[in-house]
Each structure stands twice: as structure tokens, then as C-alpha cells.
Short mmCIF file of C-alpha atoms in Angstrom, two decimals:
data_model
loop_
_atom_site.label_atom_id
_atom_site.label_comp_id
_atom_site.label_asym_id
_atom_site.label_seq_id
_atom_site.Cartn_x
_atom_site.Cartn_y
_atom_site.Cartn_z
CA UNK A 23 67.34 117.21 77.37
CA UNK A 24 66.59 113.53 76.78
CA UNK A 25 63.38 113.00 74.85
CA UNK A 26 61.15 109.92 74.78
CA UNK A 27 60.76 108.03 71.50
CA UNK A 28 58.60 109.50 68.75
CA UNK A 29 54.94 108.62 69.18
CA UNK A 30 54.80 108.85 72.98
CA UNK A 31 51.37 110.16 73.99
CA UNK A 32 51.37 112.72 75.30
CA UNK A 33 49.53 134.91 78.83
CA UNK A 34 52.29 136.69 78.42
CA UNK A 35 52.93 140.44 78.78
CA UNK A 36 55.17 143.22 77.53
CA UNK A 37 57.35 142.56 74.53
CA UNK A 38 60.78 143.83 73.59
CA UNK A 39 63.10 141.72 71.48
CA UNK A 40 64.64 138.28 71.07
CA UNK A 41 68.14 138.32 72.50
CA UNK A 42 70.77 135.91 71.14
CA UNK A 43 73.39 134.88 73.62
CA UNK A 44 76.23 132.45 73.94
CA UNK A 45 75.30 130.91 77.26
CA UNK A 46 72.44 131.80 79.60
CA UNK A 47 73.42 133.14 83.00
CA UNK A 48 72.13 131.44 86.11
CA UNK A 49 69.30 133.23 87.91
CA UNK A 50 67.86 132.99 91.39
CA UNK A 51 64.86 130.74 91.87
CA UNK A 52 61.30 131.97 92.25
CA UNK A 53 58.90 130.98 94.95
CA UNK A 54 55.56 129.81 93.50
CA UNK A 55 53.07 132.68 93.31
CA UNK A 56 49.66 131.09 92.95
CA UNK A 57 46.30 132.71 93.57
CA UNK A 58 44.14 131.20 96.34
CA UNK A 59 41.67 129.87 93.77
CA UNK A 60 44.43 128.32 91.73
CA UNK A 61 46.52 125.22 92.38
CA UNK A 62 48.33 126.25 95.55
CA UNK A 63 47.48 123.10 97.47
CA UNK A 64 48.95 120.89 94.77
CA UNK A 65 52.22 122.80 94.26
CA UNK A 66 55.29 122.16 96.42
CA UNK A 67 56.74 125.18 98.20
CA UNK A 68 60.20 124.67 96.68
CA UNK A 69 61.33 127.48 94.38
CA UNK A 70 61.32 126.65 90.66
CA UNK A 71 64.71 126.04 89.10
CA UNK A 72 66.16 128.79 86.92
CA UNK A 73 67.15 125.99 84.55
CA UNK A 74 64.26 123.89 83.28
CA UNK A 75 63.61 121.73 80.22
CA UNK A 76 60.42 123.29 78.86
CA UNK A 77 58.87 126.72 79.38
CA UNK A 78 55.14 126.95 78.66
CA UNK A 79 53.93 130.53 78.27
CA UNK A 80 50.26 130.74 79.18
CA UNK A 81 48.38 129.12 82.08
CA UNK A 82 44.97 128.85 80.43
CA UNK A 83 43.26 125.55 79.71
CA UNK A 84 45.53 124.93 76.70
CA UNK A 85 48.77 125.80 78.48
CA UNK A 86 47.82 123.76 81.54
CA UNK A 87 47.02 120.76 79.34
CA UNK A 88 50.35 121.14 77.55
CA UNK A 89 52.12 121.28 80.91
CA UNK A 90 50.42 118.10 82.09
CA UNK A 91 51.25 116.11 78.97
CA UNK A 92 54.88 117.26 78.89
CA UNK A 93 55.24 116.47 82.59
CA UNK A 94 53.91 112.98 81.83
CA UNK A 95 56.89 112.59 79.50
CA UNK A 96 59.15 113.12 82.49
CA UNK A 97 60.24 116.61 81.48
CA UNK A 98 60.87 119.49 83.89
CA UNK A 99 58.18 122.02 82.98
CA UNK A 100 57.81 125.63 84.08
CA UNK A 101 54.59 127.49 83.20
CA UNK A 102 54.71 131.30 83.12
CA UNK A 103 51.71 133.61 83.05
CA UNK A 104 51.24 137.33 83.65
CA UNK A 105 47.89 136.72 85.38
CA UNK A 106 47.54 135.97 89.05
CA UNK A 107 45.88 132.59 88.66
CA UNK A 108 45.43 129.63 86.37
CA UNK A 109 42.69 130.03 83.75
CA UNK A 110 42.24 133.77 84.37
CA UNK A 111 42.50 134.82 80.70
CA UNK A 112 40.41 133.67 77.74
CA UNK A 113 39.57 130.41 79.50
CA UNK A 114 37.50 132.24 82.12
CA UNK A 115 35.37 133.80 79.37
CA UNK A 116 34.68 130.53 77.56
CA UNK A 117 31.19 129.09 77.17
CA UNK A 118 32.93 125.67 77.42
CA UNK A 119 30.64 123.99 74.90
CA UNK A 120 31.73 120.51 73.85
CA UNK A 121 30.55 119.87 70.28
CA UNK A 122 31.73 118.10 67.13
CA UNK A 123 30.57 120.43 64.35
CA UNK A 124 33.80 121.25 62.53
CA UNK A 125 34.49 121.60 58.83
CA UNK A 126 37.33 119.04 58.57
CA UNK A 127 37.59 115.35 59.38
CA UNK A 128 40.54 115.91 61.72
CA UNK A 129 38.68 118.68 63.53
CA UNK A 130 35.68 116.43 64.10
CA UNK A 131 37.88 113.52 65.20
CA UNK A 132 39.75 115.75 67.65
CA UNK A 133 36.52 116.98 69.24
CA UNK A 134 35.07 113.46 69.40
CA UNK A 135 38.15 112.06 71.15
CA UNK A 136 38.25 115.06 73.49
CA UNK A 137 34.63 114.47 74.54
CA UNK A 138 35.65 111.03 75.77
CA UNK A 139 38.34 112.69 77.88
CA UNK A 140 35.82 115.10 79.42
CA UNK A 141 33.45 112.24 80.23
CA UNK A 142 36.31 110.52 82.07
CA UNK A 143 37.82 113.72 83.45
CA UNK A 144 39.31 112.36 86.72
CA UNK A 145 40.86 109.49 84.77
CA UNK A 146 42.25 111.92 82.20
CA UNK A 147 43.86 113.97 84.95
CA UNK A 148 45.31 110.92 86.66
CA UNK A 149 45.09 112.92 89.87
CA UNK A 150 42.43 113.64 92.46
CA UNK A 151 42.33 117.43 92.75
CA UNK A 152 41.36 118.56 96.28
CA UNK A 153 39.31 121.34 94.65
CA UNK A 154 37.14 118.72 92.95
CA UNK A 155 36.82 118.09 89.22
CA UNK A 156 35.04 120.20 86.64
CA UNK A 157 31.99 118.36 85.37
CA UNK A 158 30.88 117.59 81.83
CA UNK A 159 27.11 117.84 81.26
CA UNK A 160 25.85 115.71 78.37
CA UNK A 161 23.05 118.02 77.23
CA UNK A 162 23.28 117.54 73.45
CA UNK A 163 23.48 120.23 70.79
CA UNK A 164 21.20 121.21 67.92
CA UNK A 165 22.88 123.00 65.02
CA UNK A 166 20.27 124.76 62.91
CA UNK A 167 20.53 124.47 59.14
CA UNK A 168 22.34 127.28 57.32
CA UNK A 169 23.77 127.53 53.79
CA UNK A 170 27.37 128.17 54.98
CA UNK A 171 27.44 124.92 56.99
CA UNK A 172 25.30 122.44 55.02
CA UNK A 173 23.98 119.50 56.96
CA UNK A 174 25.12 117.00 54.35
CA UNK A 175 28.76 118.04 54.67
CA UNK A 176 28.60 117.60 58.42
CA UNK A 177 26.86 114.22 58.35
CA UNK A 178 29.51 112.88 55.96
CA UNK A 179 32.19 113.85 58.48
CA UNK A 180 30.18 112.43 61.39
CA UNK A 181 29.75 109.15 59.51
CA UNK A 182 33.51 108.94 58.89
CA UNK A 183 34.35 109.60 62.53
CA UNK A 184 31.46 107.70 64.14
CA UNK A 185 29.71 110.60 65.86
CA UNK A 186 26.06 109.69 66.59
CA UNK A 187 23.51 112.19 65.31
CA UNK A 188 19.86 112.74 64.54
CA UNK A 189 18.48 114.74 61.63
CA UNK A 190 15.60 116.90 62.77
CA UNK A 191 13.11 118.40 60.39
CA UNK A 192 11.39 121.66 61.46
CA UNK A 193 8.49 119.89 63.17
CA UNK A 194 10.88 117.69 65.16
CA UNK A 195 12.95 120.73 66.18
CA UNK A 196 9.82 122.47 67.48
CA UNK A 197 8.71 119.38 69.38
CA UNK A 198 12.10 118.60 70.92
CA UNK A 199 12.83 122.17 72.06
CA UNK A 200 9.56 123.68 73.32
CA UNK A 201 9.28 127.42 72.73
CA UNK A 202 11.67 127.49 69.78
CA UNK A 203 10.68 129.23 66.56
CA UNK A 204 11.83 127.07 63.60
CA UNK A 205 11.55 129.94 61.13
CA UNK A 206 14.28 130.58 58.56
CA UNK A 207 15.56 134.19 58.73
CA UNK A 208 18.85 133.87 56.85
CA UNK A 209 20.93 135.93 56.46
CA UNK A 210 21.38 137.46 59.93
CA UNK A 211 20.63 141.18 60.09
CA UNK A 212 21.38 143.93 62.61
CA UNK A 213 18.61 144.21 65.17
CA UNK A 214 18.02 147.83 64.10
CA UNK A 215 17.44 146.77 60.49
CA UNK A 216 13.82 147.33 59.44
CA UNK A 217 13.81 143.78 58.04
CA UNK A 218 14.94 142.10 61.28
CA UNK A 219 11.38 141.30 62.36
CA UNK A 220 10.16 140.29 58.90
CA UNK A 221 8.18 137.06 58.74
CA UNK A 222 10.15 133.85 58.35
CA UNK A 223 11.01 132.76 54.82
CA UNK A 224 10.55 129.05 55.30
CA UNK A 225 11.64 126.82 58.17
CA UNK A 226 14.87 125.27 59.44
CA UNK A 227 15.66 121.83 60.73
CA UNK A 228 18.69 120.86 62.77
CA UNK A 229 21.47 118.35 63.11
CA UNK A 230 21.36 117.06 66.68
CA UNK A 231 24.30 115.39 68.44
CA UNK A 232 23.20 113.79 71.73
CA UNK A 233 26.76 113.36 73.07
CA UNK A 234 27.57 117.08 72.97
CA UNK A 235 27.25 119.24 76.06
CA UNK A 236 29.27 121.64 78.18
CA UNK A 237 31.75 121.85 81.04
CA UNK A 238 30.23 123.62 84.03
CA UNK A 239 33.34 125.56 85.15
CA UNK A 240 36.01 126.26 82.51
CA UNK A 241 38.37 127.94 84.97
CA UNK A 242 38.17 124.98 87.32
CA UNK A 243 38.94 122.67 84.39
CA UNK A 244 42.16 124.61 83.73
CA UNK A 245 43.01 124.49 87.42
CA UNK A 246 42.40 120.73 87.48
CA UNK A 247 44.92 120.32 84.65
CA UNK A 248 47.40 122.59 86.39
CA UNK A 249 47.05 120.71 89.68
CA UNK A 250 47.64 117.41 87.87
CA UNK A 251 50.69 118.89 86.13
CA UNK A 252 52.02 120.26 89.44
CA UNK A 253 51.53 116.83 90.99
CA UNK A 254 53.93 115.54 88.34
CA UNK A 255 56.47 118.25 89.06
CA UNK A 256 55.47 121.15 86.82
CA UNK A 257 56.06 124.63 88.30
CA UNK A 258 53.74 127.62 87.86
CA UNK A 259 55.22 131.12 87.94
CA UNK A 260 52.37 133.64 87.92
CA UNK A 261 52.12 137.44 88.05
CA UNK A 262 55.14 137.67 85.77
CA UNK A 263 55.24 138.59 82.09
CA UNK A 264 57.77 137.43 79.54
CA UNK A 265 59.79 140.46 78.41
CA UNK A 266 62.58 138.77 76.45
CA UNK A 267 63.16 135.51 74.66
CA UNK A 268 66.77 134.40 74.50
CA UNK A 269 68.24 132.28 71.74
CA UNK A 270 71.39 130.23 71.42
CA UNK A 271 72.22 130.12 67.72
CA UNK A 272 69.12 128.85 65.96
CA UNK A 273 67.48 127.52 69.15
CA UNK A 274 65.46 128.90 72.03
CA UNK A 275 67.60 129.48 75.10
CA UNK A 276 65.15 130.81 77.68
CA UNK A 277 63.22 133.88 78.79
CA UNK A 278 63.54 136.92 81.01
CA UNK A 279 60.52 137.79 83.13
CA UNK A 280 59.17 141.17 84.15
CA UNK A 281 60.81 140.94 87.58
CA UNK A 282 64.22 140.32 86.00
CA UNK A 283 64.26 136.57 86.61
CA UNK A 284 65.97 134.52 83.91
CA UNK A 285 64.64 131.04 83.08
CA UNK A 286 66.76 128.80 80.88
CA UNK A 287 65.29 126.05 78.67
CA UNK A 288 65.89 124.61 75.19
CA UNK A 289 62.13 124.28 74.48
CA UNK A 290 59.36 126.90 74.73
CA UNK A 291 55.65 126.41 73.99
CA UNK A 292 53.64 129.48 73.09
CA UNK A 293 50.17 128.88 74.56
CA UNK A 294 49.58 132.54 75.34
CA UNK A 295 46.09 132.86 73.85
CA UNK A 296 45.40 136.35 72.50
CA UNK A 297 48.96 137.35 73.43
CA UNK A 298 50.42 134.56 71.25
CA UNK A 299 51.05 136.79 68.24
CA UNK A 300 53.00 139.26 70.36
CA UNK A 301 55.08 136.42 71.79
CA UNK A 302 55.86 135.18 68.28
CA UNK A 303 56.99 138.65 67.30
CA UNK A 304 59.11 138.82 70.44
CA UNK A 305 60.87 135.64 69.34
CA UNK A 306 61.13 136.75 65.71
CA UNK A 307 59.10 133.77 64.45
CA UNK A 308 56.11 133.48 62.19
CA UNK A 309 57.36 134.68 58.81
CA UNK A 310 56.74 131.20 57.42
CA UNK A 311 53.13 130.98 58.66
CA UNK A 312 50.52 130.73 55.91
CA UNK A 313 47.70 131.35 58.41
CA UNK A 314 47.46 134.58 60.38
CA UNK A 315 46.24 134.95 63.96
CA UNK A 316 44.70 138.07 65.55
CA UNK A 317 43.08 138.98 68.88
CA UNK A 318 39.31 139.58 68.79
CA UNK A 319 37.14 140.83 71.63
CA UNK A 320 34.00 138.75 72.28
CA UNK A 321 31.11 138.84 74.72
CA UNK A 322 29.06 136.08 76.31
CA UNK A 323 25.83 137.16 78.00
CA UNK A 324 23.77 135.59 80.74
CA UNK A 325 20.00 135.83 81.07
CA UNK A 326 17.22 134.06 82.89
CA UNK A 327 16.09 131.11 80.81
CA UNK A 328 12.47 131.16 79.61
CA UNK A 329 9.91 128.97 81.36
CA UNK A 330 9.83 126.54 78.44
CA UNK A 331 13.56 125.97 78.92
CA UNK A 332 13.45 125.04 82.61
CA UNK A 333 10.76 122.42 82.98
CA UNK A 334 11.56 120.09 85.89
CA UNK A 335 13.21 116.84 84.87
CA UNK A 336 13.96 118.01 81.34
CA UNK A 337 17.36 118.89 79.88
CA UNK A 338 17.63 121.37 77.03
CA UNK A 339 20.42 121.15 74.46
CA UNK A 340 22.77 123.88 73.38
CA UNK A 341 21.65 125.53 70.15
CA UNK A 342 23.99 126.77 67.41
CA UNK A 343 21.89 129.28 65.46
CA UNK A 344 23.96 130.75 62.63
CA UNK A 345 20.65 131.53 60.89
CA UNK A 346 20.21 134.44 63.32
CA UNK A 347 23.88 134.73 64.33
CA UNK A 348 23.83 133.48 67.91
CA UNK A 349 24.26 130.43 70.10
CA UNK A 350 22.55 129.35 73.32
CA UNK A 351 23.81 127.18 76.15
CA UNK A 352 22.00 126.07 79.30
CA UNK A 353 23.64 127.10 82.56
CA UNK A 354 23.04 126.09 86.19
CA UNK A 355 20.43 127.93 88.21
CA UNK A 356 17.89 128.36 85.42
CA UNK A 357 20.17 130.59 83.40
CA UNK A 358 21.02 130.77 79.71
CA UNK A 359 24.31 131.78 78.11
CA UNK A 360 24.04 133.70 74.84
CA UNK A 361 26.95 134.30 72.50
CA UNK A 362 27.49 135.30 68.89
CA UNK A 363 28.56 133.38 65.78
CA UNK A 364 30.23 136.31 64.01
CA UNK A 365 27.45 137.08 61.50
CA UNK A 366 28.63 139.12 58.51
CA UNK A 367 26.30 141.99 59.45
CA UNK A 368 28.21 142.66 62.68
CA UNK A 369 31.66 144.26 62.63
CA UNK A 370 34.43 142.14 64.14
CA UNK A 371 35.91 143.71 67.26
CA UNK A 372 39.63 143.27 66.54
CA UNK A 373 42.01 144.61 69.18
CA UNK A 374 45.68 145.47 68.91
CA UNK A 375 46.47 145.00 72.59
CA UNK A 376 44.39 142.43 74.52
CA UNK A 377 45.21 144.25 77.77
CA UNK A 378 43.17 147.25 76.62
CA UNK A 379 40.01 145.30 75.75
CA UNK A 380 36.97 146.27 77.79
CA UNK A 381 36.27 143.38 80.23
CA UNK A 382 32.55 143.99 80.67
CA UNK A 383 29.53 143.35 78.48
CA UNK A 384 28.32 146.35 76.49
CA UNK A 385 24.69 147.39 76.18
CA UNK A 386 24.79 147.38 72.36
CA UNK A 387 26.27 143.88 71.97
CA UNK A 388 24.03 142.52 74.75
CA UNK A 389 20.95 143.93 73.07
CA UNK A 390 21.93 142.54 69.67
CA UNK A 391 22.73 139.02 70.80
CA UNK A 392 19.95 138.59 73.33
CA UNK A 393 17.35 140.06 70.94
CA UNK A 394 18.43 137.49 68.36
CA UNK A 395 18.07 134.77 70.98
CA UNK A 396 14.59 136.06 71.83
CA UNK A 397 13.65 135.91 68.13
CA UNK A 398 14.42 132.18 68.33
CA UNK A 399 13.07 131.45 71.84
CA UNK A 400 9.69 133.14 71.73
CA UNK A 401 9.17 133.47 75.51
CA UNK A 402 12.65 134.81 76.29
CA UNK A 403 12.66 138.36 77.62
CA UNK A 404 15.43 140.89 76.92
CA UNK A 405 16.52 142.60 80.16
CA UNK A 406 17.32 146.30 80.15
CA UNK A 407 20.60 145.81 82.00
CA UNK A 408 23.38 143.77 80.36
CA UNK A 409 24.82 140.84 82.25
CA UNK A 410 27.78 138.85 81.04
CA UNK A 411 31.50 138.85 80.48
CA UNK A 412 33.90 139.87 77.75
CA UNK A 413 37.09 138.12 76.75
CA UNK A 414 39.59 138.19 73.93
CA UNK A 415 39.78 135.33 71.44
CA UNK A 416 42.93 134.22 69.65
CA UNK A 417 41.52 133.86 66.14
CA UNK A 418 43.16 132.15 63.19
CA UNK A 419 42.19 133.25 59.67
CA UNK A 420 40.15 130.07 59.15
CA UNK A 421 39.21 129.52 62.82
CA UNK A 422 41.38 126.39 62.83
CA UNK A 423 44.15 126.29 65.45
CA UNK A 424 47.89 125.99 64.87
CA UNK A 425 49.59 123.21 66.81
CA UNK A 426 53.09 123.07 65.40
CA UNK A 427 56.81 123.73 65.65
CA UNK A 428 58.30 126.88 64.11
CA UNK A 429 61.43 127.75 62.17
CA UNK A 430 63.14 128.61 65.47
CA UNK A 431 64.28 125.27 66.89
CA UNK A 432 62.65 124.47 70.20
CA UNK A 433 59.86 127.06 69.75
CA UNK A 434 56.40 125.48 69.49
CA UNK A 435 52.96 127.07 69.20
CA UNK A 436 49.47 126.19 70.38
CA UNK A 437 47.72 129.27 69.05
CA UNK A 438 44.63 130.41 67.18
CA UNK A 439 42.73 128.39 69.78
CA UNK A 440 40.34 130.75 71.56
CA UNK A 441 36.62 130.51 71.02
CA UNK A 442 36.41 126.99 69.65
CA UNK A 443 39.23 124.94 71.17
CA UNK A 444 38.34 124.80 74.87
CA UNK A 445 36.68 121.47 74.18
CA UNK A 446 39.85 120.19 72.53
CA UNK A 447 42.22 121.15 75.35
CA UNK A 448 42.76 117.51 76.39
CA UNK A 449 44.09 116.69 72.93
CA UNK A 450 45.88 120.00 72.38
CA UNK A 451 48.23 119.05 75.19
CA UNK A 452 48.81 115.62 73.72
CA UNK A 453 49.39 117.02 70.23
CA UNK A 454 52.09 119.36 71.53
CA UNK A 455 53.66 116.58 73.61
CA UNK A 456 53.81 114.35 70.52
CA UNK A 457 55.36 117.18 68.51
CA UNK A 458 57.97 117.97 71.14
CA UNK A 459 58.83 114.30 71.60
CA UNK A 460 59.13 113.68 67.88
CA UNK A 461 60.83 116.85 66.70
CA UNK A 462 63.31 117.02 69.58
CA UNK A 463 64.26 113.42 68.80
CA UNK A 464 65.14 114.50 65.27
CA UNK A 465 61.94 113.88 63.32
CA UNK A 466 61.29 116.29 60.42
CA UNK A 467 57.63 117.12 61.04
CA UNK A 468 57.50 119.59 58.13
CA UNK A 469 58.57 116.94 55.61
CA UNK A 470 56.79 113.98 57.20
CA UNK A 471 54.00 115.19 59.51
CA UNK A 472 53.42 113.32 62.72
CA UNK A 473 50.12 111.69 63.65
CA UNK A 474 48.34 111.17 66.94
CA UNK A 475 46.67 107.84 67.76
CA UNK A 476 43.52 108.39 69.83
CA UNK A 477 43.27 106.47 73.08
CA UNK A 478 39.47 106.25 73.27
CA UNK A 479 38.14 106.25 69.70
CA UNK A 480 41.06 104.64 67.88
CA UNK A 481 41.24 107.38 65.26
CA UNK A 482 44.50 108.58 63.78
CA UNK A 483 44.67 112.38 63.54
CA UNK A 484 47.18 113.86 61.14
CA UNK A 485 48.83 116.84 62.79
CA UNK A 486 49.41 118.39 59.37
CA UNK A 487 45.77 119.55 59.71
CA UNK A 488 47.01 122.06 62.29
CA UNK A 489 50.23 123.05 60.55
CA UNK A 490 51.46 126.63 60.47
CA UNK A 491 52.10 126.09 56.75
CA UNK A 492 48.76 124.55 55.82
CA UNK A 493 46.43 125.93 53.15
CA UNK A 494 43.70 128.11 54.62
CA UNK A 495 40.63 125.94 55.23
CA UNK A 496 38.24 126.88 52.43
CA UNK A 497 35.37 124.95 54.07
CA UNK A 498 35.47 127.01 57.26
CA UNK A 499 32.20 128.64 58.27
CA UNK A 500 34.18 131.83 58.93
CA UNK A 501 32.91 131.83 62.49
CA UNK A 502 33.63 130.42 65.92
CA UNK A 503 32.05 127.16 64.73
CA UNK A 504 35.15 126.54 62.60
#
């Protein structure tokens, strides 16, 4: 495999064991197997080669972005996913909020650069998808004040990166978002706690970022990326799980799929979302990681927005409300998405096997999160019947992703990403492409970490911030907000 010079921009299934071998055997090709709502129209009918240059495991928004950026480098890329379509895993359960509130400078800079990509989405793709592009809605976001994420820490990071913001005092918050209760209720409590409806103990302001917003269709965004990657020659092999990872000495050699097909490649990228830990174990990698990653079940609920939220000609911002333990996001059709921010009073729903996670919203979690939202939006009603979706996040210990190589040569990871990295998918792909280009050309990223130079904002992002060997981020909010 011939790699470009360093600095070029740029879910799995059952597991068994990594299998060393001397030389991979040839295998018959596979015809593309793409769901009707996927990227069929953009993918040639030719069968994918059994020998490729890069295998990307995972066809969510991160994996599709990785595929696009590696294909831009001129590499032969094959994407494998156990699902029947692109973006059918965690991506489909994302609230797709684009925000900049992270606890590190590199995290803020990554989100700020990514927002510029979403605003110029067709240009970022470099391809006109017949399905049409996902759209970014610049609605703004108000993050309410809480002790675990002090406003002053965030404004210092925004000033360093150049993110515009407004500081709202409680009266401004109430005026800018009609119907909102600016009361301070910290810390969050279970809705069955006798103190849940106690009077407010003071008032909260907010840090408002006008350039934040959301992507209207996260699955379509993943499919846009996949179509652009396919246009550049990437192949998508769906409905097939990875059952074995083959090695040649100290290097990746390829994979065997659930139908017995063997794919050979010297580079593999683990972008398998909540299945990423299982894939690492399958390859025998991860002993050197200082940051752990686990699957966590999450729910996002949908309700009718209150009248104050849907006044004609007015746009309401997303609201990050860690004070009560929830977040709100406007949705088309006069709807409101409601999710949780992992308050300490609620048990985390860790799962051992993402395939066994319940895919539907539960009455108890719906009641808890929507009741909290109704505490904040005074004219919001709590329906009796839950409506929403459940997905499984891929959660790092400090809610900061890992974009890195591993101790197995040719094995790269884009993991720990679910919940708060959808917005950063455009850069996640470019980070991995820069890593593959540099490391495969002989650069020692562990000793001298690579950097990424941002196209739109001019920032330099040190990829050591996303290292598998980094110190755990002590400034993390301990929640999806990072």
C-alpha cells in the first residue's frame, strides 16, 4: 500500500478470536448489499475485491466519514457493517445537535471547525447525492449555568477558539426563550423524590452560542457521506458481521465475515460504535489504553412542543439543562426532542451486548426526562404514552473520543464517539485519514503526535487530545456534554 505524505488532509457482530496467518487466502468477491434507503444509486454493481487496502468496520456517520476521507487519499476502501443500511446503528438514534460546549480547547476547536463543514455540507461531500443533502439548521443553543460546567471555563475556551457567544442573565434567558422557567434546581433529583417540585433556590443564566444548531436527518447525513465515498470507489458490504480478524506477524491482515467471505487488507479502522470494544477484544488490542469504553443504552423522546415554542416566524434554540438533567432540541413539525444529560441521580444503563438493548422508549425513562423538561418549559404537557427511540452509545470514561492507532500495526480506532461526536463526524474522518497517512508512512505518532490543520478556521488541533494513552480528562462534565 502506497501512502500519501504525512499531513495530507484527509457495526460489527459476533466475535471469536484474532487469527495469525502467514498469507491470507483469496476469497470470492461480494456483490454490494445495500438497503433501498442507503447508497445503492451511488454504488457500482461490481463486486468488491477480496483484497483491499483499508477495511472500515462500521457504516455509521463516523465510519462513513472515515471511508470518504480515506478514499480521497486514493486508497481502496471497503466498509463492513452487520446492519442492512448505512447509519442504521447509533447514528439513527442521534439528536444530531451541533454545539461547541466541550471541556478542552481541542474539543471546542474540533466542534467549531466541524460546524463550518455542516454549513457547507454539499461542498464538504464534494458530490451531489441524488437523495439530497442533510440540512444544518442554525438555531443556536443555550447552556444553562451549572457548577460542574462553569460558564467562565467555557468562555475562556470560546475566546481562544473564536466561537461567538452571548452571556445571558436570568432575565435575558426568560425573555429570549418565552415559557422557560429560569429557576435553579441543582442538583437534579429523581422525579419521584419529594423534593423534585420544591421551589427554585435562585435563578440560572445561560451561555448562548448563536452558531449552534442541529442536523435535520442524521441517518441521511451518514448516507450522504457513504454516497460520496462510494463515488470515489469505496465499497459497502452490509448485512455481514466480522467474525475473525487475521494478523500477519504484528500487523492486521484482514477479516472473515459471517458468510465466510475473507477480506484482505493491511489497515483496519474500528468505527463500530457500541460494538467497538468487542472488535478490539477480537483483535487482541486495547491493553495499552488508559481510557476505557463501554456501551450505554440511551433514550431520546419526542413530544409536541408547547405553544410558546412554536410561534410563527420565531426559531427556538436547543437548551442544555444540566441543572435538571435534560436537554431540549427543536424538531420539524412543531415537535421537541428531549434527552438526558446523565444526572448522578439516575442509574446509568450499561449493557454488555448492544444487540440485546431494548430499542424502544420506556415509560419510566420517558416520564423522568419529559417531566424534567416540563419543569423547565412551564406550558409543556407530559403525554401518557411514551414516544421516542432508544440507541446504544459508545461511551469513553471521560466522554472524550479516541481517534488513534493501536499497538497492533495497521489497526486504528475511532471509538468512544457515540452521544457527543455526531457533530464532529466531518473531522473524525479527517483525523483518521491523517493518522493512517502519517503512521503508515513511518511516523511515530505515540512519540511525536500528529496535528490536523483546519481548513475553515485555521486552527491546529493536536491529535494527542484523542490519544488512547492520554490522561483521563479531569475537566469532563461526566455527561454527554463532554
